[in-house]
PDB file of C-alpha atoms in Angstrom:
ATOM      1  CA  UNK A1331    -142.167 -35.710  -4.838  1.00 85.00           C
ATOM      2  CA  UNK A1332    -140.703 -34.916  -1.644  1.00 95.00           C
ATOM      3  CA  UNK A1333    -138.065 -37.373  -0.857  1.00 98.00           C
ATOM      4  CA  UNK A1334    -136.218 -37.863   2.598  1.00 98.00           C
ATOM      5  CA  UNK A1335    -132.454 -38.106   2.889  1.00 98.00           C
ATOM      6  CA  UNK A1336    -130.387 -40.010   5.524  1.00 99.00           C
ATOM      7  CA  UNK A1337    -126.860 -38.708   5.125  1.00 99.00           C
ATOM      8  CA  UNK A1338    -123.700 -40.440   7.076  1.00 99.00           C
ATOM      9  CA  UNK A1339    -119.925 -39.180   6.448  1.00 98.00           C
ATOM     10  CA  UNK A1340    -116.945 -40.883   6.251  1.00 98.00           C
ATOM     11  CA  UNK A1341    -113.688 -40.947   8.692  1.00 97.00           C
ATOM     12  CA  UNK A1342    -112.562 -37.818  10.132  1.00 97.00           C
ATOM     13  CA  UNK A1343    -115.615 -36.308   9.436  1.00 98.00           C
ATOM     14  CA  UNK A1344    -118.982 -35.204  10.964  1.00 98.00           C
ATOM     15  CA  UNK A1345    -122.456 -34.484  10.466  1.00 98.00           C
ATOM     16  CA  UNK A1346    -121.391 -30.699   9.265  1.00 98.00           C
ATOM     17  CA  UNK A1347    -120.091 -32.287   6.174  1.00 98.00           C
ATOM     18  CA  UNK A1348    -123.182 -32.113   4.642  1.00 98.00           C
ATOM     19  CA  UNK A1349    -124.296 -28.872   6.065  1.00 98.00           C
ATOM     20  CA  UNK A1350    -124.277 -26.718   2.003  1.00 98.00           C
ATOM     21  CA  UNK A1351    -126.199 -30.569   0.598  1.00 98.00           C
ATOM     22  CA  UNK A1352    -128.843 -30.103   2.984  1.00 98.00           C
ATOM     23  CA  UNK A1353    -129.468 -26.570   1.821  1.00 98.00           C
ATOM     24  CA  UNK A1354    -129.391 -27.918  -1.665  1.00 98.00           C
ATOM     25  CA  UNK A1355    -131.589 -30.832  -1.462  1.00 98.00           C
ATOM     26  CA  UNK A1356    -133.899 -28.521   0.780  1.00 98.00           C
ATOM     27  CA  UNK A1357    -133.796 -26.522  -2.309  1.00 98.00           C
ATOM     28  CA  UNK A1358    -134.805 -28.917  -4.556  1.00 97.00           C
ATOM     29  CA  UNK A1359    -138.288 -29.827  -1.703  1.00 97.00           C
ATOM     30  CA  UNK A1360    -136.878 -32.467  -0.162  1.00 98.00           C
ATOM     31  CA  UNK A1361    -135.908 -33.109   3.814  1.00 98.00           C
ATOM     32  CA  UNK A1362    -132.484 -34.144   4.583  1.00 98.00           C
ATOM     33  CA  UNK A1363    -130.581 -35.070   7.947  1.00 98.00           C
ATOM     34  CA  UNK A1364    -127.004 -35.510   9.007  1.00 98.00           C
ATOM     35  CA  UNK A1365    -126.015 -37.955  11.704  1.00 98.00           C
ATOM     36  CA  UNK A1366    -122.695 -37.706  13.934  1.00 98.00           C
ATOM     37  CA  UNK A1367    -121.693 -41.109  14.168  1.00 98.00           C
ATOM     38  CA  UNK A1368    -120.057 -42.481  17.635  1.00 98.00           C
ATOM     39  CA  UNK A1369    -117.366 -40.072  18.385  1.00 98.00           C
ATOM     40  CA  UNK A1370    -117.503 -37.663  15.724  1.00 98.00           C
ATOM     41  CA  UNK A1371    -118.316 -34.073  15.577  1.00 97.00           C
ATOM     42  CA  UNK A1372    -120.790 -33.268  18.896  1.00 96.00           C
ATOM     43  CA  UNK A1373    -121.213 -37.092  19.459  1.00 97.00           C
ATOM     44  CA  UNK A1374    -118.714 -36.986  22.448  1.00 94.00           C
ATOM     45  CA  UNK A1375    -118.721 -40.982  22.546  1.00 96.00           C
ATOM     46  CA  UNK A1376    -115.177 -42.542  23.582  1.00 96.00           C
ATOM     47  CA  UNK A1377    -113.171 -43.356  20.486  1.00 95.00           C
ATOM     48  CA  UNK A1378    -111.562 -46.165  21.847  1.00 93.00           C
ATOM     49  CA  UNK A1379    -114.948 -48.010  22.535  1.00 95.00           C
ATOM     50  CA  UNK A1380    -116.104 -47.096  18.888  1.00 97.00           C
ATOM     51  CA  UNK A1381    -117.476 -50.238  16.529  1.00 97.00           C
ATOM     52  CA  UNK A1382    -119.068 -50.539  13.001  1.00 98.00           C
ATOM     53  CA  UNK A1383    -122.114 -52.131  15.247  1.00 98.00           C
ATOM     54  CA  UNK A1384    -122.139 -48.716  17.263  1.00 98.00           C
ATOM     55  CA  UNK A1385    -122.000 -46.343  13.727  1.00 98.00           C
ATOM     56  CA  UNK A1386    -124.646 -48.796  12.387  1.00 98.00           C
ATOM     57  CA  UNK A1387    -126.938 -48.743  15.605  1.00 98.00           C
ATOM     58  CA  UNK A1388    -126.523 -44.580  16.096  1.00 98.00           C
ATOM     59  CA  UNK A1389    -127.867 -44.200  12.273  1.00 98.00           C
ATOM     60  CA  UNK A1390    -130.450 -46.614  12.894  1.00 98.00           C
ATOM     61  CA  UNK A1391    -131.471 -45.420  16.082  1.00 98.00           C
ATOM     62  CA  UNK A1392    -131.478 -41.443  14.755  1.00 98.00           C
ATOM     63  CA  UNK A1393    -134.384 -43.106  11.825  1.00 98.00           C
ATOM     64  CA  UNK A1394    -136.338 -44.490  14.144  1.00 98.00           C
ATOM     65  CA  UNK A1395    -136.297 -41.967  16.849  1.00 98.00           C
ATOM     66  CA  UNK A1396    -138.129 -39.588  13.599  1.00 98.00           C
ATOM     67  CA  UNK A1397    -140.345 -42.089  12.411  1.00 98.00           C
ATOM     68  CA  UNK A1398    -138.913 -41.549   8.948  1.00 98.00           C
ATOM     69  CA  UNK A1399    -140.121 -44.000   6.550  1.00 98.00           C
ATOM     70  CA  UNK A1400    -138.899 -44.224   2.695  1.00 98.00           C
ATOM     71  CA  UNK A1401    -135.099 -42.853   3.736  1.00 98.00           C
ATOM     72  CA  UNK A1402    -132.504 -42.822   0.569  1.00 98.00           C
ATOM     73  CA  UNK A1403    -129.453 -43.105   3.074  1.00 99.00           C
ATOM     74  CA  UNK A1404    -126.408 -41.870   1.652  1.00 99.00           C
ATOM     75  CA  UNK A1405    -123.092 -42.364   2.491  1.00 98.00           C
ATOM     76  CA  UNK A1406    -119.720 -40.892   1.750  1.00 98.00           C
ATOM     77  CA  UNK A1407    -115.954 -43.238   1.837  1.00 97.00           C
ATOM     78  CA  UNK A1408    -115.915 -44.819   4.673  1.00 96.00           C
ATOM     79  CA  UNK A1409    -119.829 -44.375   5.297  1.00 98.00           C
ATOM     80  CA  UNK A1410    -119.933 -46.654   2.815  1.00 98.00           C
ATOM     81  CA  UNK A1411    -119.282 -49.433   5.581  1.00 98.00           C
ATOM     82  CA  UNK A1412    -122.470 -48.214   7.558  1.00 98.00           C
ATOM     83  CA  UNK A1413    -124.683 -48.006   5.404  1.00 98.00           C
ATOM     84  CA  UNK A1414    -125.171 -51.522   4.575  1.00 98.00           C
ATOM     85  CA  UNK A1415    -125.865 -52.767   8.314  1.00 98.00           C
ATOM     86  CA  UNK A1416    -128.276 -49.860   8.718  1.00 99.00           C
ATOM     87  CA  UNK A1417    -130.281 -50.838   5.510  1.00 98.00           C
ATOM     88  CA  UNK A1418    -130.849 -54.597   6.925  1.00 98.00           C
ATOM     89  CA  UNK A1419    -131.521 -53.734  10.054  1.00 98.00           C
ATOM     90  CA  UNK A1420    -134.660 -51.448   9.636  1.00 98.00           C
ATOM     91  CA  UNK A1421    -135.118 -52.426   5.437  1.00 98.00           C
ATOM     92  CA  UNK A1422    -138.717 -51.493   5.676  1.00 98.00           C
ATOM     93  CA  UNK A1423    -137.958 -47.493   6.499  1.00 98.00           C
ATOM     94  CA  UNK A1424    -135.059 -47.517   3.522  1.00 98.00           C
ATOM     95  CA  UNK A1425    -136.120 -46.839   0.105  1.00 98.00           C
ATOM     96  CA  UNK A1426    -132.491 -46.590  -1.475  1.00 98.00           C
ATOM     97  CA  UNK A1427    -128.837 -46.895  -0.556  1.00 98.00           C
ATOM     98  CA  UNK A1428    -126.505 -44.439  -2.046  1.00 98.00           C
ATOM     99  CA  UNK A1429    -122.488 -45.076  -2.121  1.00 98.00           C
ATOM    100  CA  UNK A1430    -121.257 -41.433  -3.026  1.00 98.00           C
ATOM    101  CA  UNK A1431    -117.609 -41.956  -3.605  1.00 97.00           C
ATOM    102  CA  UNK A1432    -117.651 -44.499  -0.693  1.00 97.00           C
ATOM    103  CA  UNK A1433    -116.260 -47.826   0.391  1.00 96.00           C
ATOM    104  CA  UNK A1434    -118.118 -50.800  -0.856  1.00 96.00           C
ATOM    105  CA  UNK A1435    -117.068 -54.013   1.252  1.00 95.00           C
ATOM    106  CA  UNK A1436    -116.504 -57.697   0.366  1.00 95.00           C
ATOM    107  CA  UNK A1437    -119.016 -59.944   2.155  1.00 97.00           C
ATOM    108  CA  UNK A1438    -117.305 -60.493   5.723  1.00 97.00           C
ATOM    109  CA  UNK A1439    -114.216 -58.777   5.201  1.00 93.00           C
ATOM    110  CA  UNK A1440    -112.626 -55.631   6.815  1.00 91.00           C
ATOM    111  CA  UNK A1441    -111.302 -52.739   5.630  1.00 84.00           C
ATOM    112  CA  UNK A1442    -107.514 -53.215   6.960  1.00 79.00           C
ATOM    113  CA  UNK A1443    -106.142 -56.531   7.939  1.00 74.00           C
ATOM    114  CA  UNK A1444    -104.639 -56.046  11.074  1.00 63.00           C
ATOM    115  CA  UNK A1445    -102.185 -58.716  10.820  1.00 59.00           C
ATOM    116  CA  UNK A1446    -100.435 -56.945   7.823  1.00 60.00           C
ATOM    117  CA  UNK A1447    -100.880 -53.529   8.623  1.00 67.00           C
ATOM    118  CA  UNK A1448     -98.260 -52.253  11.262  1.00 67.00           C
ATOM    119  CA  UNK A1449     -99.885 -49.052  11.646  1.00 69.00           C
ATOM    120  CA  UNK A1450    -103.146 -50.808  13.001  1.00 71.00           C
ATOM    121  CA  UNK A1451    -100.944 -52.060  16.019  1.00 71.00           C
ATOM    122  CA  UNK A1452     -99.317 -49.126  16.860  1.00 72.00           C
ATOM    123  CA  UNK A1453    -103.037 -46.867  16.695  1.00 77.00           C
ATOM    124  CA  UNK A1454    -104.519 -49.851  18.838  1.00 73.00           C
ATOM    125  CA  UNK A1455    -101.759 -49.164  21.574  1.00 73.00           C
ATOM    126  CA  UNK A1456    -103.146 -45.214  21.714  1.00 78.00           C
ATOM    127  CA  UNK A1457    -105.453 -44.432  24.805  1.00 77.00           C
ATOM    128  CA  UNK A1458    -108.054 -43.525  22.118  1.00 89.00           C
ATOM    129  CA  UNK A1459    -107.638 -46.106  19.594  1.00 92.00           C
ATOM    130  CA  UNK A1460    -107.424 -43.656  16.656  1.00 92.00           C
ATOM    131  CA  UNK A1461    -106.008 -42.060  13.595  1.00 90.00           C
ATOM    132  CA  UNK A1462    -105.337 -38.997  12.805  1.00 92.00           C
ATOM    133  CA  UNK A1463    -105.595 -38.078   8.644  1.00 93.00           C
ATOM    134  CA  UNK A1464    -101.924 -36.418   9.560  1.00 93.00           C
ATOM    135  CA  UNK A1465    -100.797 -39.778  10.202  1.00 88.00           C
ATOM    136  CA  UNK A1466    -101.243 -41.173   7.094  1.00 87.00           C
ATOM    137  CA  UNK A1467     -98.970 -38.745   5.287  1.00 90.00           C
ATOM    138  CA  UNK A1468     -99.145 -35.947   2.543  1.00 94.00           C
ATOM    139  CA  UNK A1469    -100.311 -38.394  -0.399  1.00 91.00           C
ATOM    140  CA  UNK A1470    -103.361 -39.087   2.212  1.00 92.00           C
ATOM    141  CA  UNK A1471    -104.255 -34.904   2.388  1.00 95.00           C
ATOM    142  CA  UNK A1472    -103.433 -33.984  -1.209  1.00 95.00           C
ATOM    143  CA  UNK A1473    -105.905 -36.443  -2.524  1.00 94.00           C
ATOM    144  CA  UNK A1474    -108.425 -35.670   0.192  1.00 95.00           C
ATOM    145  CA  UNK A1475    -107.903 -31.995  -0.999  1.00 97.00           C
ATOM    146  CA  UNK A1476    -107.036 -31.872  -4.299  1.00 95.00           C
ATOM    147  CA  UNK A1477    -109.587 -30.064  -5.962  1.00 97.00           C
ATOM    148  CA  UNK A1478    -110.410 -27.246  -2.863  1.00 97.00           C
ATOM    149  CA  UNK A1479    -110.035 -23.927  -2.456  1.00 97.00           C
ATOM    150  CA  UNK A1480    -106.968 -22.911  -0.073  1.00 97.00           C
ATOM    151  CA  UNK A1481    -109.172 -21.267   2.313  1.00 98.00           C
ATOM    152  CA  UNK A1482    -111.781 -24.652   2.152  1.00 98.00           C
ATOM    153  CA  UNK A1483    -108.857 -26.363   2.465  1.00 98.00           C
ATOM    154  CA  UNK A1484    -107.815 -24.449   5.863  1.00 98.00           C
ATOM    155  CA  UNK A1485    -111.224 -25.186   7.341  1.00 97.00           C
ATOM    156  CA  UNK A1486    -111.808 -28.526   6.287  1.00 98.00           C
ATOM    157  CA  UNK A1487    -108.263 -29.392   7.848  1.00 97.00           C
ATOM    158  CA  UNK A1488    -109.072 -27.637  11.214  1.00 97.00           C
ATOM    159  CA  UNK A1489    -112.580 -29.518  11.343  1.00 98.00           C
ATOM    160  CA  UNK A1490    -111.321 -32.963  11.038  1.00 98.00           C
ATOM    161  CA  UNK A1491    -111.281 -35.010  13.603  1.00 96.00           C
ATOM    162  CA  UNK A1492    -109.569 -38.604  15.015  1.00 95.00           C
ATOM    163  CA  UNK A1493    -110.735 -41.517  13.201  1.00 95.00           C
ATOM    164  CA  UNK A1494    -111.734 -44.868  15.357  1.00 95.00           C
ATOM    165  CA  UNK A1495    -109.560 -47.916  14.039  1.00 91.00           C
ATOM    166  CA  UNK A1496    -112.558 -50.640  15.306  1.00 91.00           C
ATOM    167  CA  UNK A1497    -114.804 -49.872  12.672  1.00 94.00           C
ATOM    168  CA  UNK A1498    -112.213 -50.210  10.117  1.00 91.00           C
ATOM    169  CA  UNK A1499    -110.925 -53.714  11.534  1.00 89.00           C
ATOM    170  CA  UNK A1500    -114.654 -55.206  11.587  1.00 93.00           C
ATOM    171  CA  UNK A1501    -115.929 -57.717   9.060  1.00 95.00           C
ATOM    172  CA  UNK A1502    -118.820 -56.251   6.972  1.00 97.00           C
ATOM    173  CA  UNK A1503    -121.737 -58.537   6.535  1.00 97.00           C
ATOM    174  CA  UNK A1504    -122.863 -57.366   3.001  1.00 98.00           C
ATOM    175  CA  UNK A1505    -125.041 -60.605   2.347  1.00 98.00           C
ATOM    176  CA  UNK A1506    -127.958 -59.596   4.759  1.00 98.00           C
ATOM    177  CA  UNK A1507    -127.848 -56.355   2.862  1.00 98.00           C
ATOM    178  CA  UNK A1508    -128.187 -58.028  -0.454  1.00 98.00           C
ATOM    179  CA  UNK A1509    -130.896 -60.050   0.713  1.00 98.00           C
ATOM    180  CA  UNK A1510    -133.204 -57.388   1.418  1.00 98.00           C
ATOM    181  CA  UNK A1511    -133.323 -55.988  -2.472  1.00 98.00           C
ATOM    182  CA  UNK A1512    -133.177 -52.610  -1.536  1.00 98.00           C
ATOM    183  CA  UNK A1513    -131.928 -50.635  -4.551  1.00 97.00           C
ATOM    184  CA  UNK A1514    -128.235 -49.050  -4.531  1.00 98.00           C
ATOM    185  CA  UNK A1515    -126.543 -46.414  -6.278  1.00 98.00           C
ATOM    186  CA  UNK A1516    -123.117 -44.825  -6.384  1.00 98.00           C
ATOM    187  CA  UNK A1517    -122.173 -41.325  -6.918  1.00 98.00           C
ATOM    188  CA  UNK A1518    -118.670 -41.561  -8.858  1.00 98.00           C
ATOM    189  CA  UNK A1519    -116.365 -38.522  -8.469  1.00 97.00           C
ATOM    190  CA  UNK A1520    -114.625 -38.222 -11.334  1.00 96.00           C
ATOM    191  CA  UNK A1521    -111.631 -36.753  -9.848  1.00 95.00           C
ATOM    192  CA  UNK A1522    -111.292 -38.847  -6.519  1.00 95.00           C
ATOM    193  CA  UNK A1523    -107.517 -39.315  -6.205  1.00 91.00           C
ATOM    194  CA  UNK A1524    -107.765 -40.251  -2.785  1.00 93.00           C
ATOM    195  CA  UNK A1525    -105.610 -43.212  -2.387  1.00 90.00           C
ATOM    196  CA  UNK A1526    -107.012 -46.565  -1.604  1.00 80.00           C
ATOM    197  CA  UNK A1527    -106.097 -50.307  -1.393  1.00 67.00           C
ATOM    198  CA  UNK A1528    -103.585 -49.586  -4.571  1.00 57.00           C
ATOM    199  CA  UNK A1529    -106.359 -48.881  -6.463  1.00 62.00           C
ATOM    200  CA  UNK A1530    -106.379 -45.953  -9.120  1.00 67.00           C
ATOM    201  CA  UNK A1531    -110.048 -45.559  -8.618  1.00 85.00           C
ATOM    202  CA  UNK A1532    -112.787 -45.899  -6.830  1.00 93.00           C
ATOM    203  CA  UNK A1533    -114.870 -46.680  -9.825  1.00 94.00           C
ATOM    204  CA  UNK A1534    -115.425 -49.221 -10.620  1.00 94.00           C
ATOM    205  CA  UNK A1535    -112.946 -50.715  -7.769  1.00 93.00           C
ATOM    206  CA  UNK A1536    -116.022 -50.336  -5.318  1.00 95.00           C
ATOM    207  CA  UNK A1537    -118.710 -49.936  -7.312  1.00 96.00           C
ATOM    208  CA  UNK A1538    -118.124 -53.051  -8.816  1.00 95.00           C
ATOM    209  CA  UNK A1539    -119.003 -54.960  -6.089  1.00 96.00           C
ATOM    210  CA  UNK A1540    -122.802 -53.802  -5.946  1.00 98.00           C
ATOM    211  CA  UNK A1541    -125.303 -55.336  -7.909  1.00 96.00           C
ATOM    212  CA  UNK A1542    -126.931 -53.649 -10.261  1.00 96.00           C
ATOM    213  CA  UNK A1543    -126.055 -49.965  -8.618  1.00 97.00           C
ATOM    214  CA  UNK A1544    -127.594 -46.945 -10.951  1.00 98.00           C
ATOM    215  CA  UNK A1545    -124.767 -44.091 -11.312  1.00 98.00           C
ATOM    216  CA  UNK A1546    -124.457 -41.047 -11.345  1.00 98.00           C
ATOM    217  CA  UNK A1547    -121.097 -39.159 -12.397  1.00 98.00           C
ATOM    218  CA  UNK A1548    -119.989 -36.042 -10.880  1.00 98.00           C
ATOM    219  CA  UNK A1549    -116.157 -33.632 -12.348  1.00 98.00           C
ATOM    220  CA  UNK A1550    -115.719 -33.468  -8.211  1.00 98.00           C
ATOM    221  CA  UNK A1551    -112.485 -35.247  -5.758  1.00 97.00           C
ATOM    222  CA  UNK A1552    -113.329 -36.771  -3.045  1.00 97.00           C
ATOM    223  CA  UNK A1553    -114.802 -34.383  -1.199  1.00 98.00           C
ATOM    224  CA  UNK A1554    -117.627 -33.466  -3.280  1.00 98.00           C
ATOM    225  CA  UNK A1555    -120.366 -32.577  -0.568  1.00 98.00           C
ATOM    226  CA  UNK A1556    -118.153 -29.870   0.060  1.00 98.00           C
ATOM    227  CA  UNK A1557    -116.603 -28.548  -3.205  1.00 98.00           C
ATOM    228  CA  UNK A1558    -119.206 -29.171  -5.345  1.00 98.00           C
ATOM    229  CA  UNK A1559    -122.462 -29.287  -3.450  1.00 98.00           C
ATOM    230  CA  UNK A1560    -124.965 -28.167  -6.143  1.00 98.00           C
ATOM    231  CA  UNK A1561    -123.796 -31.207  -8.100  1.00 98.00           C
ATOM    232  CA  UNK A1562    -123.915 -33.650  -5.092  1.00 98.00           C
ATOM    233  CA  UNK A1563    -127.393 -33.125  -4.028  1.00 98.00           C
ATOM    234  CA  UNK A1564    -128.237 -32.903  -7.487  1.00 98.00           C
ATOM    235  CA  UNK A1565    -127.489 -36.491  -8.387  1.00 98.00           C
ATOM    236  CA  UNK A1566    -128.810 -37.401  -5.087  1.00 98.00           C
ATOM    237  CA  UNK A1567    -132.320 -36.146  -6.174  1.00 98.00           C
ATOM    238  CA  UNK A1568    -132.075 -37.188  -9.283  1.00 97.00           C
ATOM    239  CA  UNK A1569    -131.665 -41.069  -8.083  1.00 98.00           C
ATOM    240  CA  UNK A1570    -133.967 -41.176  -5.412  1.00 97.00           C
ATOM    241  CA  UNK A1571    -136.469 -40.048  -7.771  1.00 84.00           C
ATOM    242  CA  UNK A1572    -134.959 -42.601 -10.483  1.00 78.00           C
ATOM    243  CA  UNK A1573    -133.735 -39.891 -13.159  1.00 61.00           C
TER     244      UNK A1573
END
């Protein structure tokens, strides 16, 4: 069975993330599309007007503009804040939401607290309202890159772009996406050393807070659509089709 994929990166990133999963999954018969969210890759939107509501509303909008109906929409880190909104706004064209490696939210609740993180105030004083990955220090890149290639790691550090600080600020409604029933999965990376929240993983840390999620478990980092995408779009296929 042909499925069709929905695929939405994380911060810094763009649609080209994806680019060696899409000729994977294309591989394996299905159809798969990348989105640039607001102000990322050739989306030329201006950072510092970037929300969640405008990420959520671009991968909507890109669905509907293709009439695509039975969409597993992936997405990786901080897609995982996207995804959500996207599935309860248009729940009858979603089939399955994927977390691969990604950020699951508490209901209502935003990424950083503003009030206690004094890097938030100083990126909300910048014309563009945004943060570079060079900002947040070496532990930041070495767990971004920890399992690449020195020359993947050369390109992926050139192609990285600003990251909007809105979208990370914004409450996540999780409840409406709960109530629709849709089915969710996570992709755990078994290697993700990417530091968050002062947790040592992202499984079950995230994962946790789905309900019900089927997994799938991938030797990757954090980066897996790009070091390891045979093995990505693999378990990608594998739980849209329910495997």
């Amino acid at each position: 069975m042909t499925e069709t994929f929905v695929l939405v990166h994380g911060a810094w990133h763009g649609g080209w993330c994806w680019a060696a999963v899409i000729n994977q999954l294309e591989r394996l018969g299905d159809r798969a599309y990348a989105v640039d969210l607001p102000g990322h890759g050739m989306n030329r939107a201006d950072r510092a007007k970037v929300t969640l509501d405008s990420y959520v509303n671009s991968v909507a909008e890109f669905i509907e503009r293709r009439d695509l109906k039975n969409v597993v929409l992936a997405g990786h880190s901080l897609g995982g804040l996207t995804i959500p909104g996207v599935a309860a706004k248009i729940p009858a064209r979603i089939k399955r939401v994927v977390w691969v490696t990604a950020m699951v939210a508490l209901d209502g609740q935003p990424t950083i607290d503003a009030a206690t993180t004094p890097l938030a105030a100083a990126i909300d004083s910048m014309p563009e309202r945004s943060i570079t990955i060079e900002m947040l220090g070496k532990e930041a890149i070495d767990g971004l890159t920890n399992d690449m290639a020195p020359g993947l790691k050369e390109y992926v550090m050139a192609a990285l772009g600003p990251q909007p600080l809105a979208p990370l600020l914004a409450p996540v409604p999780m409840a409406p996406y709960f109530a629709t029933g849709i089915p969710s999965s996570y992709v755990v990376c078994e290697d993700d050393h990417m530091p968050v929240g002062g947790a040592p993983n992202w499984h079950p840390y995230f994962s946790s807070r789905l309900r019900n999620p089927t997994l799938k478990f991938v030797k990757s980092g954090h980066e897996v659509m790009l070091t390891h995408p045979v093995e990505c779009a693999r378990a990608l296929h594998e739980l849209a089709s329910g495997d």
